[in-house]
Amino acid sequence: MSVTSWFLVSSSGTRHRLPRELIFVGRDECELMLQSRSVDKQHAVINYDQDRDEHWVKDLGSLNGTFVNDVRIPDQKYVTLRLNDVIRFGYDILLCSLRTRAAVAVLC
């Protein structure tokens, strides 16, 4: 069985590896820091469910919202992330991608 890792990839190609734990997304002191003014200081969280081997995203009541595949997700409700989902925090767009350990080694 291959070891896999989940990444969020920006339009410029920057890859953010999703850890297998809860992370905050926002502008200030967050594990995933985005610089856009359309992103709140603490905009959203991405959590990992070990039993299901899934990542979930939840908007924290942000002004400009969190979107998955152009659909605004409700505040304070987790949505499961799937391969090739397009995630938008405010106006920052990221693609959810999955890579095997070997593929990641080639990309680095």
Coordinates of N, CA and C in Angstrom, one line a residue:
M1 N 0.8 -1.2 0.0 CA 0.0 0.0 0.0 C 0.9 1.2 0.0
S2 N 0.6 2.2 -0.9 CA 1.4 3.4 -0.9 C 1.0 4.4 0.2
V3 N 2.0 5.1 0.7 CA 1.7 6.2 1.6 C 1.3 7.4 0.8
T4 N 0.2 8.0 1.2 CA -0.3 9.2 0.5 C -0.2 10.4 1.4
S5 N -0.2 11.6 0.7 CA -0.2 12.9 1.4 C -1.2 13.8 0.6
W6 N -1.9 14.6 1.4 CA -2.9 15.5 0.8 C -2.2 16.9 0.7
F7 N -2.4 17.6 -0.4 CA -1.8 19.0 -0.5 C -2.9 19.9 -1.0
L8 N -2.8 21.2 -0.6 CA -3.5 22.2 -1.2 C -2.5 23.0 -2.1
V9 N -2.9 23.2 -3.4 CA -2.0 23.8 -4.4 C -2.6 25.1 -4.8
S10 N -1.8 26.2 -4.7 CA -2.2 27.5 -5.1 C -2.1 27.6 -6.7
S11 N -2.7 28.7 -7.2 CA -2.6 28.9 -8.7 C -1.2 29.2 -9.1
S12 N -0.3 29.6 -8.2 CA 1.1 29.8 -8.6 C 1.9 28.6 -8.4
G13 N 1.3 27.5 -8.0 CA 2.0 26.2 -7.8 C 2.5 25.9 -6.5
T14 N 2.4 26.8 -5.5 CA 2.8 26.6 -4.2 C 2.0 25.5 -3.5
R15 N 2.7 24.5 -2.9 CA 2.0 23.4 -2.3 C 2.0 23.5 -0.8
H16 N 0.9 23.3 -0.2 CA 0.8 23.3 1.3 C 0.3 21.9 1.7
R17 N 1.2 21.1 2.3 CA 0.9 19.8 2.8 C -0.1 19.8 3.9
L18 N -1.1 19.1 3.8 CA -2.1 19.0 4.9 C -1.7 18.0 5.9
P19 N -1.4 18.4 7.2 CA -1.0 17.5 8.2 C -2.2 16.6 8.7
R20 N -1.9 15.6 9.4 CA -3.0 14.8 9.9 C -3.4 15.2 11.3
E21 N -3.8 16.5 11.3 CA -4.3 17.1 12.6 C -5.1 18.4 12.2
L22 N -5.6 19.0 13.2 CA -6.4 20.3 13.0 C -5.4 21.4 12.7
I23 N -5.8 22.2 11.6 CA -5.0 23.4 11.4 C -5.9 24.6 11.1
F24 N -5.5 25.8 11.5 CA -6.2 27.0 11.2 C -5.8 27.6 9.9
V25 N -6.7 28.2 9.2 CA -6.4 28.9 7.9 C -6.8 30.3 8.1
G26 N -5.9 31.2 7.8 CA -6.2 32.7 7.9 C -5.0 33.5 7.7
R27 N -5.1 34.8 8.1 CA -4.0 35.7 7.8 C -3.0 35.8 9.0
D28 N -3.5 35.6 10.2 CA -2.6 35.8 11.4 C -2.4 34.5 12.2
E29 N -1.1 34.3 12.4 CA -0.7 33.2 13.3 C -1.5 31.9 13.1
C30 N -1.6 31.5 11.8 CA -2.3 30.3 11.5 C -1.3 29.3 10.8
E31 N -1.7 28.0 10.9 CA -0.8 27.0 10.3 C -0.7 27.2 8.8
L32 N -1.8 27.5 8.2 CA -1.9 27.9 6.8 C -2.2 29.3 6.6
M33 N -1.2 30.1 6.4 CA -1.3 31.6 6.3 C -1.5 32.0 4.9
L34 N -2.6 32.8 4.6 CA -2.8 33.4 3.3 C -2.8 34.9 3.4
Q35 N -2.2 35.5 2.5 CA -2.0 37.0 2.6 C -3.1 37.9 2.1
S36 N -4.1 37.3 1.4 CA -5.2 38.1 0.8 C -6.0 38.8 1.9
R37 N -6.3 40.1 1.6 CA -7.1 40.8 2.5 C -8.6 40.3 2.6
S38 N -8.9 39.4 1.6 CA -10.3 38.8 1.6 C -10.4 37.7 2.6
V39 N -9.2 37.3 3.2 CA -9.2 36.2 4.1 C -9.2 36.8 5.5
D40 N -10.0 36.3 6.4 CA -10.1 36.8 7.8 C -8.8 36.3 8.6
K41 N -8.6 36.9 9.7 CA -7.4 36.6 10.5 C -7.5 35.1 10.9
Q42 N -8.7 34.6 11.3 CA -8.9 33.2 11.5 C -10.1 32.8 10.7
H43 N -9.9 32.3 9.5 CA -11.0 32.2 8.5 C -11.7 30.8 8.5
A44 N -10.9 29.8 8.6 CA -11.4 28.4 8.6 C -10.5 27.4 9.3
V45 N -11.0 26.2 9.5 CA -10.1 25.2 10.0 C -10.2 24.0 9.0
I46 N -9.1 23.2 9.0 CA -9.1 22.0 8.3 C -8.7 20.9 9.3
N47 N -9.6 19.9 9.4 CA -9.4 18.9 10.4 C -9.2 17.5 9.7
Y48 N -8.5 16.6 10.4 CA -8.2 15.3 9.8 C -9.0 14.3 10.7
D49 N -9.7 13.4 10.0 CA -10.4 12.3 10.7 C -9.6 11.0 10.5
Q50 N -8.9 10.5 11.5 CA -8.0 9.4 11.3 C -8.8 8.1 11.0
D51 N -10.0 7.9 11.6 CA -10.8 6.7 11.4 C -11.2 6.6 9.9
R52 N -11.5 7.7 9.3 CA -12.0 7.7 7.9 C -10.9 8.1 6.9
D53 N -9.8 8.5 7.4 CA -8.6 9.0 6.6 C -9.1 10.1 5.6
E54 N -9.8 11.1 6.2 CA -10.3 12.2 5.4 C -10.0 13.5 6.1
H55 N -9.9 14.6 5.2 CA -9.8 15.9 5.7 C -11.1 16.6 5.6
W56 N -11.4 17.5 6.5 CA -12.7 18.3 6.5 C -12.3 19.7 6.6
V57 N -13.1 20.6 6.0 CA -12.9 22.0 6.1 C -14.2 22.6 6.8
K58 N -14.0 23.6 7.6 CA -15.1 24.3 8.3 C -14.8 25.8 8.3
D59 N -15.8 26.6 7.8 CA -15.7 28.1 7.9 C -16.0 28.6 9.3
L60 N -15.2 29.5 9.7 CA -15.4 30.0 11.1 C -16.2 31.3 11.2
G61 N -17.2 31.5 10.3 CA -18.0 32.7 10.2 C -17.3 33.8 9.5
S62 N -16.5 33.5 8.6 CA -15.7 34.6 7.9 C -16.6 35.5 7.1
L63 N -16.1 36.7 6.8 CA -16.9 37.7 6.1 C -17.1 37.3 4.6
N64 N -16.0 36.8 4.0 CA -16.1 36.5 2.5 C -16.3 35.0 2.2
G65 N -16.4 34.2 3.3 CA -16.8 32.8 3.1 C -15.7 31.8 2.7
T66 N -16.0 30.6 2.8 CA -15.2 29.4 2.3 C -16.1 28.7 1.4
F67 N -15.5 28.4 0.2 CA -16.2 27.7 -0.9 C -15.5 26.4 -1.3
V68 N -16.3 25.4 -1.5 CA -15.8 24.1 -2.1 C -16.5 23.9 -3.4
N69 N -15.7 23.9 -4.5 CA -16.3 23.8 -5.9 C -17.3 24.8 -6.1
D70 N -17.0 26.1 -5.8 CA -17.9 27.3 -6.0 C -19.2 27.3 -5.2
V71 N -19.3 26.4 -4.2 CA -20.5 26.4 -3.3 C -20.0 26.8 -1.9
R72 N -20.6 27.9 -1.5 CA -20.3 28.4 -0.1 C -20.7 27.4 0.9
I73 N -19.8 27.1 1.8 CA -20.2 26.1 2.8 C -20.7 26.9 4.0
P74 N -21.7 26.2 4.7 CA -22.3 26.9 5.9 C -21.3 27.2 7.0
D75 N -21.5 28.3 7.7 CA -20.6 28.5 8.9 C -20.7 27.4 9.9
Q76 N -19.5 27.1 10.4 CA -19.4 26.1 11.5 C -19.9 24.7 11.2
K77 N -19.9 24.3 9.9 CA -20.3 23.0 9.5 C -19.1 22.4 8.7
Y78 N -18.7 21.2 9.1 CA -17.6 20.5 8.3 C -18.1 20.0 7.0
V79 N -17.2 20.1 6.0 CA -17.5 19.5 4.7 C -16.2 18.7 4.3
T80 N -16.4 17.5 3.8 CA -15.4 16.6 3.5 C -14.7 17.0 2.2
L81 N -13.3 17.1 2.2 CA -12.6 17.4 1.1 C -12.3 16.2 0.2
R82 N -12.5 16.3 -1.1 CA -12.2 15.2 -2.0 C -11.1 15.6 -3.0
L83 N -10.6 14.6 -3.6 CA -9.5 14.8 -4.6 C -10.0 15.7 -5.7
N84 N -9.2 16.7 -6.0 CA -9.5 17.7 -7.1 C -10.6 18.7 -6.7
D85 N -11.0 18.8 -5.4 CA -11.9 19.8 -5.0 C -11.1 21.2 -5.2
V86 N -11.9 22.2 -5.6 CA -11.3 23.5 -5.6 C -11.9 24.3 -4.4
I87 N -11.0 24.7 -3.5 CA -11.3 25.4 -2.3 C -11.0 26.8 -2.4
R88 N -11.9 27.7 -1.9 CA -11.6 29.1 -2.0 C -11.9 29.7 -0.6
F89 N -10.9 30.4 -0.1 CA -11.0 31.1 1.2 C -11.0 32.6 0.8
G90 N -12.2 33.2 1.0 CA -12.3 34.6 0.4 C -12.1 34.5 -1.1
Y91 N -11.0 35.2 -1.6 CA -10.8 35.1 -3.0 C -9.5 34.3 -3.3
D92 N -8.9 33.6 -2.3 CA -7.8 32.8 -2.6 C -8.2 31.4 -2.9
I93 N -7.8 30.9 -4.1 CA -8.3 29.6 -4.6 C -7.1 28.6 -4.5
L94 N -7.5 27.4 -4.0 CA -6.5 26.3 -3.8 C -7.1 25.0 -4.3
L95 N -6.3 24.1 -4.9 CA -6.8 22.9 -5.4 C -6.3 21.8 -4.5
C96 N -7.3 20.9 -4.1 CA -7.0 19.8 -3.2 C -6.4 18.6 -4.1
S97 N -5.2 18.2 -3.8 CA -4.6 17.1 -4.5 C -4.0 16.0 -3.6
L98 N -3.9 14.8 -4.2 CA -3.4 13.7 -3.4 C -2.2 13.2 -4.2
R99 N -1.1 12.9 -3.4 CA 0.1 12.3 -4.0 C 0.6 11.2 -3.2
T100 N 1.3 10.2 -3.9 CA 1.9 9.1 -3.2 C 3.3 9.7 -2.7
R101 N 3.9 9.0 -1.7 CA 5.2 9.5 -1.2 C 6.2 9.6 -2.4
A102 N 6.2 8.6 -3.3 CA 7.1 8.6 -4.4 C 6.9 9.8 -5.3
A103 N 5.7 10.1 -5.6 CA 5.4 11.3 -6.5 C 5.8 12.6 -5.8
V104 N 5.6 12.7 -4.5 CA 6.1 13.9 -3.8 C 7.6 14.0 -3.9
A105 N 8.3 12.9 -3.7 CA 9.8 13.0 -3.8 C 10.2 13.5 -5.2
V106 N 9.5 13.1 -6.2 CA 9.8 13.6 -7.6 C 9.6 15.1 -7.7
L107 N 8.5 15.6 -7.1 CA 8.1 17.0 -7.2 C 9.0 17.9 -6.5
C108 N 9.6 17.4 -5.4 CA 10.5 18.3 -4.6 C 11.8 18.6 -5.2

